[in-house]
Amino acid sequence: MRPVAESTLYPAIKRLEKAGLLVRATEPGAVAAPRHVLRLTEEGRRELRRRLAEPAQREITDENQWFTLLAFLRHLEDPAAQAAVLRRRLAFLEEPASFFYAGDRPLRAEELDDPFGRGVLTIARAMSRAELAWLRETLASLGDVGR
């Protein structure tokens, strides 16, 4: 979703290992150097499923965090639990919002004179409509119509 610096990645891996959520194994490499393979422990899989089923609000509202959550949501095997997460995102997207406001009122693209601001809102609207359509379609395929 976005680059992760080694100075962030390796300490995170060590913390996950220390917590018993991840194990590291060394296996022969394809050429000469051995490679390190990381695997979730059973406790790590339980924690992953818990975090997928109960995402923090920022993981629903922040686009980068949402896409990361969405990339792993298939590992939450219960369709009802998957649907509950998707309903939270749907509710968030259905709230009126904008990048630009007049007081407390969100502005629409058509209300802006600035072509670049209009561009931001026009693109955001198109992305939001596409995601809303996908969410509704996916919820229906999970048997979650009208909840």
Short mmCIF file of N, CA and C in Angstrom, two decimals:
data_model
loop_
_atom_site.label_atom_id
_atom_site.label_comp_id
_atom_site.label_asym_id
_atom_site.label_seq_id
_atom_site.Cartn_x
_atom_site.Cartn_y
_atom_site.Cartn_z
N MET A 1 0.83 -1.18 0.00
CA MET A 1 0.00 0.00 0.00
C MET A 1 0.88 1.25 0.00
N ARG A 2 1.93 1.22 0.79
CA ARG A 2 2.92 2.28 0.74
C ARG A 2 4.24 1.70 1.23
N PRO A 3 5.35 2.30 0.83
CA PRO A 3 6.65 1.75 1.21
C PRO A 3 6.84 1.76 2.73
N VAL A 4 7.53 0.74 3.21
CA VAL A 4 7.86 0.65 4.63
C VAL A 4 9.38 0.64 4.75
N ALA A 5 9.92 1.54 5.54
CA ALA A 5 11.37 1.62 5.71
C ALA A 5 11.87 0.43 6.53
N GLU A 6 13.09 -0.02 6.21
CA GLU A 6 13.69 -1.11 6.98
C GLU A 6 13.75 -0.76 8.47
N SER A 7 14.00 0.50 8.76
CA SER A 7 14.11 0.93 10.16
C SER A 7 12.78 0.79 10.90
N THR A 8 11.70 0.65 10.17
CA THR A 8 10.38 0.42 10.77
C THR A 8 10.01 -1.06 10.70
N LEU A 9 10.32 -1.69 9.59
CA LEU A 9 9.90 -3.06 9.34
C LEU A 9 10.55 -4.05 10.30
N TYR A 10 11.86 -4.02 10.41
CA TYR A 10 12.56 -5.03 11.21
C TYR A 10 12.24 -4.94 12.70
N PRO A 11 12.15 -3.76 13.29
CA PRO A 11 11.70 -3.72 14.69
C PRO A 11 10.28 -4.25 14.87
N ALA A 12 9.40 -4.02 13.88
CA ALA A 12 8.03 -4.54 13.96
C ALA A 12 8.05 -6.07 13.90
N ILE A 13 8.88 -6.63 13.03
CA ILE A 13 9.00 -8.09 12.94
C ILE A 13 9.50 -8.65 14.27
N LYS A 14 10.50 -8.01 14.85
CA LYS A 14 11.04 -8.47 16.15
C LYS A 14 9.96 -8.43 17.23
N ARG A 15 9.15 -7.35 17.25
CA ARG A 15 8.08 -7.25 18.25
C ARG A 15 7.06 -8.38 18.06
N LEU A 16 6.71 -8.68 16.80
CA LEU A 16 5.76 -9.75 16.53
C LEU A 16 6.33 -11.12 16.94
N GLU A 17 7.63 -11.31 16.70
CA GLU A 17 8.27 -12.56 17.13
C GLU A 17 8.26 -12.66 18.66
N LYS A 18 8.65 -11.59 19.32
CA LYS A 18 8.72 -11.58 20.79
C LYS A 18 7.34 -11.84 21.41
N ALA A 19 6.28 -11.35 20.75
CA ALA A 19 4.92 -11.53 21.24
C ALA A 19 4.37 -12.93 20.91
N GLY A 20 5.14 -13.73 20.17
CA GLY A 20 4.70 -15.07 19.83
C GLY A 20 3.71 -15.12 18.68
N LEU A 21 3.63 -14.04 17.91
CA LEU A 21 2.68 -13.98 16.80
C LEU A 21 3.29 -14.41 15.47
N LEU A 22 4.62 -14.46 15.43
CA LEU A 22 5.35 -14.69 14.19
C LEU A 22 6.57 -15.55 14.50
N VAL A 23 6.92 -16.46 13.60
CA VAL A 23 8.17 -17.22 13.72
C VAL A 23 8.96 -17.04 12.43
N ARG A 24 10.26 -17.09 12.59
CA ARG A 24 11.17 -16.93 11.45
C ARG A 24 11.91 -18.25 11.25
N ALA A 25 12.00 -18.68 10.01
CA ALA A 25 12.76 -19.88 9.68
C ALA A 25 13.75 -19.54 8.57
N THR A 26 14.88 -20.19 8.58
CA THR A 26 15.87 -20.01 7.52
C THR A 26 15.77 -21.21 6.60
N GLU A 27 15.64 -20.93 5.31
CA GLU A 27 15.54 -21.98 4.31
C GLU A 27 16.59 -21.75 3.24
N PRO A 28 16.99 -22.81 2.54
CA PRO A 28 17.97 -22.61 1.46
C PRO A 28 17.42 -21.64 0.42
N GLY A 29 18.28 -20.77 -0.07
CA GLY A 29 17.88 -19.82 -1.10
C GLY A 29 17.89 -20.45 -2.47
N ALA A 30 17.32 -19.77 -3.43
CA ALA A 30 17.28 -20.28 -4.80
C ALA A 30 18.67 -20.32 -5.41
N VAL A 31 19.54 -19.42 -4.99
CA VAL A 31 20.90 -19.38 -5.53
C VAL A 31 21.84 -19.89 -4.43
N ALA A 32 22.44 -18.99 -3.67
CA ALA A 32 23.39 -19.43 -2.64
C ALA A 32 22.98 -18.97 -1.25
N ALA A 33 22.48 -17.76 -1.16
CA ALA A 33 22.18 -17.19 0.15
C ALA A 33 20.90 -17.80 0.72
N PRO A 34 20.91 -18.12 2.01
CA PRO A 34 19.67 -18.61 2.62
C PRO A 34 18.65 -17.48 2.69
N ARG A 35 17.41 -17.84 2.79
CA ARG A 35 16.37 -16.83 2.89
C ARG A 35 15.62 -17.03 4.21
N HIS A 36 15.13 -15.92 4.73
CA HIS A 36 14.34 -15.95 5.95
C HIS A 36 12.87 -15.94 5.58
N VAL A 37 12.13 -16.90 6.12
CA VAL A 37 10.71 -17.01 5.85
C VAL A 37 9.98 -16.72 7.15
N LEU A 38 8.99 -15.84 7.08
CA LEU A 38 8.19 -15.48 8.24
C LEU A 38 6.84 -16.17 8.14
N ARG A 39 6.38 -16.73 9.25
CA ARG A 39 5.07 -17.38 9.28
C ARG A 39 4.34 -16.96 10.54
N LEU A 40 3.04 -16.78 10.41
CA LEU A 40 2.22 -16.51 11.58
C LEU A 40 2.11 -17.78 12.42
N THR A 41 2.15 -17.61 13.72
CA THR A 41 1.85 -18.73 14.61
C THR A 41 0.33 -18.85 14.68
N GLU A 42 -0.16 -19.90 15.35
CA GLU A 42 -1.61 -20.02 15.52
C GLU A 42 -2.14 -18.81 16.29
N GLU A 43 -1.39 -18.38 17.30
CA GLU A 43 -1.79 -17.17 18.04
C GLU A 43 -1.78 -15.95 17.12
N GLY A 44 -0.82 -15.89 16.21
CA GLY A 44 -0.75 -14.79 15.25
C GLY A 44 -1.95 -14.79 14.32
N ARG A 45 -2.38 -15.98 13.88
CA ARG A 45 -3.57 -16.07 13.03
C ARG A 45 -4.82 -15.63 13.78
N ARG A 46 -4.92 -16.03 15.06
CA ARG A 46 -6.07 -15.58 15.86
C ARG A 46 -6.08 -14.06 16.00
N GLU A 47 -4.90 -13.48 16.25
CA GLU A 47 -4.81 -12.02 16.38
C GLU A 47 -5.15 -11.32 15.07
N LEU A 48 -4.69 -11.87 13.95
CA LEU A 48 -5.03 -11.31 12.64
C LEU A 48 -6.54 -11.33 12.44
N ARG A 49 -7.17 -12.46 12.70
CA ARG A 49 -8.62 -12.56 12.54
C ARG A 49 -9.36 -11.59 13.47
N ARG A 50 -8.88 -11.43 14.70
CA ARG A 50 -9.49 -10.49 15.64
C ARG A 50 -9.39 -9.07 15.11
N ARG A 51 -8.20 -8.70 14.63
CA ARG A 51 -8.00 -7.34 14.13
C ARG A 51 -8.81 -7.08 12.86
N LEU A 52 -8.99 -8.11 12.04
CA LEU A 52 -9.81 -7.97 10.84
C LEU A 52 -11.28 -7.81 11.21
N ALA A 53 -11.72 -8.55 12.21
CA ALA A 53 -13.14 -8.51 12.62
C ALA A 53 -13.47 -7.25 13.41
N GLU A 54 -12.47 -6.67 14.09
CA GLU A 54 -12.69 -5.50 14.94
C GLU A 54 -11.71 -4.38 14.59
N PRO A 55 -11.75 -3.90 13.37
CA PRO A 55 -10.79 -2.86 12.99
C PRO A 55 -11.04 -1.56 13.75
N ALA A 56 -9.95 -0.85 14.02
CA ALA A 56 -10.06 0.47 14.64
C ALA A 56 -10.78 1.40 13.66
N GLN A 57 -11.39 2.45 14.18
CA GLN A 57 -12.14 3.38 13.33
C GLN A 57 -11.25 3.98 12.23
N ARG A 58 -10.00 4.27 12.55
CA ARG A 58 -9.10 4.86 11.53
C ARG A 58 -8.83 3.89 10.39
N GLU A 59 -8.96 2.57 10.65
CA GLU A 59 -8.77 1.59 9.60
C GLU A 59 -9.98 1.54 8.67
N ILE A 60 -11.08 2.10 9.10
CA ILE A 60 -12.29 2.22 8.28
C ILE A 60 -12.27 3.54 7.52
N THR A 61 -11.77 4.60 8.14
CA THR A 61 -11.88 5.95 7.57
C THR A 61 -10.64 6.40 6.79
N ASP A 62 -9.48 5.89 7.10
CA ASP A 62 -8.25 6.28 6.40
C ASP A 62 -8.08 5.39 5.17
N GLU A 63 -8.00 6.00 4.00
CA GLU A 63 -7.98 5.22 2.76
C GLU A 63 -6.84 4.21 2.70
N ASN A 64 -5.62 4.61 3.06
CA ASN A 64 -4.50 3.67 3.01
C ASN A 64 -4.71 2.51 3.98
N GLN A 65 -5.15 2.82 5.19
CA GLN A 65 -5.38 1.75 6.16
C GLN A 65 -6.55 0.87 5.73
N TRP A 66 -7.58 1.48 5.14
CA TRP A 66 -8.73 0.71 4.65
C TRP A 66 -8.29 -0.28 3.58
N PHE A 67 -7.49 0.18 2.62
CA PHE A 67 -7.06 -0.72 1.54
C PHE A 67 -6.19 -1.86 2.08
N THR A 68 -5.39 -1.58 3.10
CA THR A 68 -4.60 -2.64 3.72
C THR A 68 -5.53 -3.66 4.38
N LEU A 69 -6.50 -3.17 5.14
CA LEU A 69 -7.49 -4.05 5.77
C LEU A 69 -8.22 -4.88 4.71
N LEU A 70 -8.65 -4.22 3.66
CA LEU A 70 -9.40 -4.88 2.60
C LEU A 70 -8.57 -5.97 1.92
N ALA A 71 -7.28 -5.73 1.76
CA ALA A 71 -6.40 -6.72 1.12
C ALA A 71 -6.33 -8.02 1.92
N PHE A 72 -6.55 -7.95 3.23
CA PHE A 72 -6.46 -9.14 4.07
C PHE A 72 -7.81 -9.67 4.52
N LEU A 73 -8.89 -9.00 4.17
CA LEU A 73 -10.21 -9.35 4.70
C LEU A 73 -10.64 -10.77 4.32
N ARG A 74 -10.11 -11.33 3.25
CA ARG A 74 -10.45 -12.70 2.86
C ARG A 74 -10.02 -13.70 3.93
N HIS A 75 -9.07 -13.33 4.78
CA HIS A 75 -8.60 -14.22 5.84
C HIS A 75 -9.59 -14.29 7.00
N LEU A 76 -10.55 -13.40 7.00
CA LEU A 76 -11.65 -13.47 7.96
C LEU A 76 -12.71 -14.32 7.29
N GLU A 77 -12.78 -15.58 7.64
CA GLU A 77 -13.54 -16.55 6.85
C GLU A 77 -15.06 -16.47 7.04
N ASP A 78 -15.54 -15.84 8.08
CA ASP A 78 -16.98 -15.76 8.34
C ASP A 78 -17.59 -14.64 7.50
N PRO A 79 -18.47 -14.97 6.53
CA PRO A 79 -19.09 -13.93 5.69
C PRO A 79 -19.85 -12.87 6.49
N ALA A 80 -20.47 -13.25 7.60
CA ALA A 80 -21.19 -12.27 8.42
C ALA A 80 -20.20 -11.27 9.04
N ALA A 81 -19.05 -11.76 9.46
CA ALA A 81 -18.02 -10.87 10.03
C ALA A 81 -17.44 -9.97 8.94
N GLN A 82 -17.22 -10.51 7.74
CA GLN A 82 -16.74 -9.70 6.62
C GLN A 82 -17.76 -8.60 6.32
N ALA A 83 -19.04 -8.98 6.28
CA ALA A 83 -20.10 -8.02 5.97
C ALA A 83 -20.17 -6.92 7.03
N ALA A 84 -19.96 -7.26 8.29
CA ALA A 84 -19.99 -6.25 9.35
C ALA A 84 -18.92 -5.19 9.13
N VAL A 85 -17.74 -5.61 8.70
CA VAL A 85 -16.66 -4.65 8.41
C VAL A 85 -17.05 -3.78 7.21
N LEU A 86 -17.57 -4.41 6.16
CA LEU A 86 -17.97 -3.66 4.97
C LEU A 86 -19.10 -2.68 5.28
N ARG A 87 -20.04 -3.06 6.15
CA ARG A 87 -21.12 -2.15 6.54
C ARG A 87 -20.57 -0.92 7.25
N ARG A 88 -19.53 -1.09 8.05
CA ARG A 88 -18.92 0.08 8.72
C ARG A 88 -18.33 1.04 7.69
N ARG A 89 -17.65 0.52 6.68
CA ARG A 89 -17.09 1.38 5.63
C ARG A 89 -18.22 2.05 4.85
N LEU A 90 -19.27 1.30 4.54
CA LEU A 90 -20.42 1.84 3.82
C LEU A 90 -21.04 3.00 4.60
N ALA A 91 -21.24 2.81 5.88
CA ALA A 91 -21.82 3.88 6.72
C ALA A 91 -20.93 5.11 6.70
N PHE A 92 -19.61 4.91 6.76
CA PHE A 92 -18.67 6.04 6.72
C PHE A 92 -18.80 6.79 5.39
N LEU A 93 -18.84 6.07 4.29
CA LEU A 93 -18.90 6.71 2.97
C LEU A 93 -20.25 7.39 2.71
N GLU A 94 -21.30 6.93 3.36
CA GLU A 94 -22.61 7.52 3.14
C GLU A 94 -22.80 8.83 3.91
N GLU A 95 -21.90 9.15 4.83
CA GLU A 95 -21.97 10.42 5.55
C GLU A 95 -21.54 11.55 4.62
N PRO A 96 -22.26 12.69 4.62
CA PRO A 96 -21.83 13.81 3.78
C PRO A 96 -20.44 14.30 4.21
N ALA A 97 -19.57 14.46 3.25
CA ALA A 97 -18.22 14.92 3.55
C ALA A 97 -17.65 15.62 2.32
N SER A 98 -16.62 16.40 2.54
CA SER A 98 -15.96 17.11 1.46
C SER A 98 -14.56 17.46 1.91
N PHE A 99 -13.74 17.86 0.97
CA PHE A 99 -12.43 18.41 1.31
C PHE A 99 -12.56 19.90 1.60
N PHE A 100 -13.67 20.49 1.17
CA PHE A 100 -13.88 21.92 1.29
C PHE A 100 -15.24 22.18 1.94
N TYR A 101 -15.29 23.16 2.83
CA TYR A 101 -16.52 23.47 3.56
C TYR A 101 -16.80 24.97 3.54
N ALA A 102 -18.07 25.31 3.62
CA ALA A 102 -18.52 26.68 3.87
C ALA A 102 -19.17 26.60 5.26
N GLY A 103 -18.43 27.00 6.28
CA GLY A 103 -18.90 26.79 7.64
C GLY A 103 -18.91 25.31 7.93
N ASP A 104 -20.06 24.78 8.31
CA ASP A 104 -20.19 23.34 8.57
C ASP A 104 -20.71 22.56 7.37
N ARG A 105 -21.02 23.27 6.28
CA ARG A 105 -21.64 22.63 5.11
C ARG A 105 -20.57 22.18 4.11
N PRO A 106 -20.58 20.88 3.76
CA PRO A 106 -19.63 20.42 2.74
C PRO A 106 -19.95 21.03 1.38
N LEU A 107 -18.92 21.47 0.67
CA LEU A 107 -19.11 22.05 -0.65
C LEU A 107 -19.05 20.96 -1.72
N ARG A 108 -19.82 21.17 -2.79
CA ARG A 108 -19.82 20.28 -3.93
C ARG A 108 -18.89 20.85 -5.00
N ALA A 109 -18.43 20.00 -5.90
CA ALA A 109 -17.51 20.42 -6.96
C ALA A 109 -18.09 21.59 -7.75
N GLU A 110 -19.40 21.55 -8.02
CA GLU A 110 -20.04 22.58 -8.84
C GLU A 110 -20.03 23.95 -8.16
N GLU A 111 -19.79 23.99 -6.88
CA GLU A 111 -19.79 25.26 -6.14
C GLU A 111 -18.43 25.94 -6.12
N LEU A 112 -17.40 25.29 -6.64
CA LEU A 112 -16.04 25.84 -6.59
C LEU A 112 -15.67 26.52 -7.89
N ASP A 113 -15.02 27.68 -7.79
CA ASP A 113 -14.50 28.37 -8.96
C ASP A 113 -13.13 27.81 -9.35
N ASP A 114 -12.40 27.32 -8.37
CA ASP A 114 -11.05 26.80 -8.58
C ASP A 114 -11.11 25.47 -9.34
N PRO A 115 -10.54 25.38 -10.54
CA PRO A 115 -10.63 24.14 -11.31
C PRO A 115 -9.91 22.97 -10.63
N PHE A 116 -8.90 23.26 -9.83
CA PHE A 116 -8.15 22.19 -9.17
C PHE A 116 -8.92 21.64 -7.97
N GLY A 117 -9.57 22.53 -7.25
CA GLY A 117 -10.45 22.10 -6.17
C GLY A 117 -11.61 21.29 -6.72
N ARG A 118 -12.17 21.76 -7.86
CA ARG A 118 -13.23 21.00 -8.52
C ARG A 118 -12.73 19.62 -8.92
N GLY A 119 -11.47 19.58 -9.38
CA GLY A 119 -10.87 18.29 -9.75
C GLY A 119 -10.78 17.34 -8.57
N VAL A 120 -10.34 17.86 -7.43
CA VAL A 120 -10.25 17.03 -6.23
C VAL A 120 -11.62 16.44 -5.91
N LEU A 121 -12.65 17.28 -5.90
CA LEU A 121 -13.99 16.81 -5.54
C LEU A 121 -14.59 15.90 -6.60
N THR A 122 -14.34 16.19 -7.86
CA THR A 122 -14.88 15.36 -8.94
C THR A 122 -14.27 13.96 -8.90
N ILE A 123 -12.97 13.89 -8.72
CA ILE A 123 -12.28 12.60 -8.65
C ILE A 123 -12.71 11.83 -7.40
N ALA A 124 -12.77 12.53 -6.26
CA ALA A 124 -13.18 11.89 -5.01
C ALA A 124 -14.61 11.35 -5.13
N ARG A 125 -15.49 12.11 -5.77
CA ARG A 125 -16.88 11.67 -5.95
C ARG A 125 -16.93 10.40 -6.80
N ALA A 126 -16.16 10.38 -7.89
CA ALA A 126 -16.15 9.19 -8.76
C ALA A 126 -15.62 7.97 -8.01
N MET A 127 -14.57 8.16 -7.24
CA MET A 127 -14.02 7.04 -6.47
C MET A 127 -15.01 6.57 -5.41
N SER A 128 -15.65 7.51 -4.76
CA SER A 128 -16.63 7.17 -3.73
C SER A 128 -17.80 6.41 -4.33
N ARG A 129 -18.30 6.87 -5.46
CA ARG A 129 -19.42 6.17 -6.12
C ARG A 129 -19.03 4.75 -6.51
N ALA A 130 -17.82 4.60 -7.04
CA ALA A 130 -17.36 3.26 -7.42
C ALA A 130 -17.24 2.36 -6.20
N GLU A 131 -16.69 2.89 -5.11
CA GLU A 131 -16.55 2.07 -3.91
C GLU A 131 -17.91 1.74 -3.30
N LEU A 132 -18.83 2.71 -3.29
CA LEU A 132 -20.17 2.45 -2.77
C LEU A 132 -20.86 1.34 -3.57
N ALA A 133 -20.73 1.39 -4.89
CA ALA A 133 -21.34 0.35 -5.73
C ALA A 133 -20.71 -1.01 -5.42
N TRP A 134 -19.39 -1.04 -5.29
CA TRP A 134 -18.71 -2.31 -4.98
C TRP A 134 -19.13 -2.82 -3.61
N LEU A 135 -19.19 -1.94 -2.62
CA LEU A 135 -19.59 -2.35 -1.28
C LEU A 135 -20.99 -2.96 -1.29
N ARG A 136 -21.93 -2.28 -1.94
CA ARG A 136 -23.32 -2.78 -1.98
C ARG A 136 -23.40 -4.13 -2.70
N GLU A 137 -22.69 -4.24 -3.82
CA GLU A 137 -22.68 -5.49 -4.58
C GLU A 137 -22.06 -6.62 -3.75
N THR A 138 -20.97 -6.34 -3.08
CA THR A 138 -20.29 -7.36 -2.29
C THR A 138 -21.12 -7.75 -1.07
N LEU A 139 -21.74 -6.78 -0.42
CA LEU A 139 -22.62 -7.10 0.71
C LEU A 139 -23.78 -7.99 0.26
N ALA A 140 -24.32 -7.69 -0.91
CA ALA A 140 -25.40 -8.53 -1.44
C ALA A 140 -24.90 -9.95 -1.71
N SER A 141 -23.69 -10.06 -2.25
CA SER A 141 -23.15 -11.40 -2.54
C SER A 141 -22.85 -12.17 -1.26
N LEU A 142 -22.65 -11.45 -0.16
CA LEU A 142 -22.43 -12.10 1.14
C LEU A 142 -23.75 -12.40 1.84
N GLY A 143 -24.85 -12.09 1.16
CA GLY A 143 -26.17 -12.34 1.74
C GLY A 143 -26.57 -11.31 2.77
N ASP A 144 -26.07 -10.11 2.63
CA ASP A 144 -26.29 -9.06 3.63
C ASP A 144 -27.20 -7.96 3.11
N VAL A 145 -28.18 -8.31 2.33
CA VAL A 145 -29.06 -7.31 1.73
C VAL A 145 -29.95 -6.66 2.79
N GLY A 146 -29.97 -5.34 2.80
CA GLY A 146 -30.91 -4.58 3.62
C GLY A 146 -30.68 -4.58 5.12
N ARG A 147 -29.53 -4.97 5.59
CA ARG A 147 -29.27 -4.95 7.04
C ARG A 147 -29.02 -3.56 7.52
#
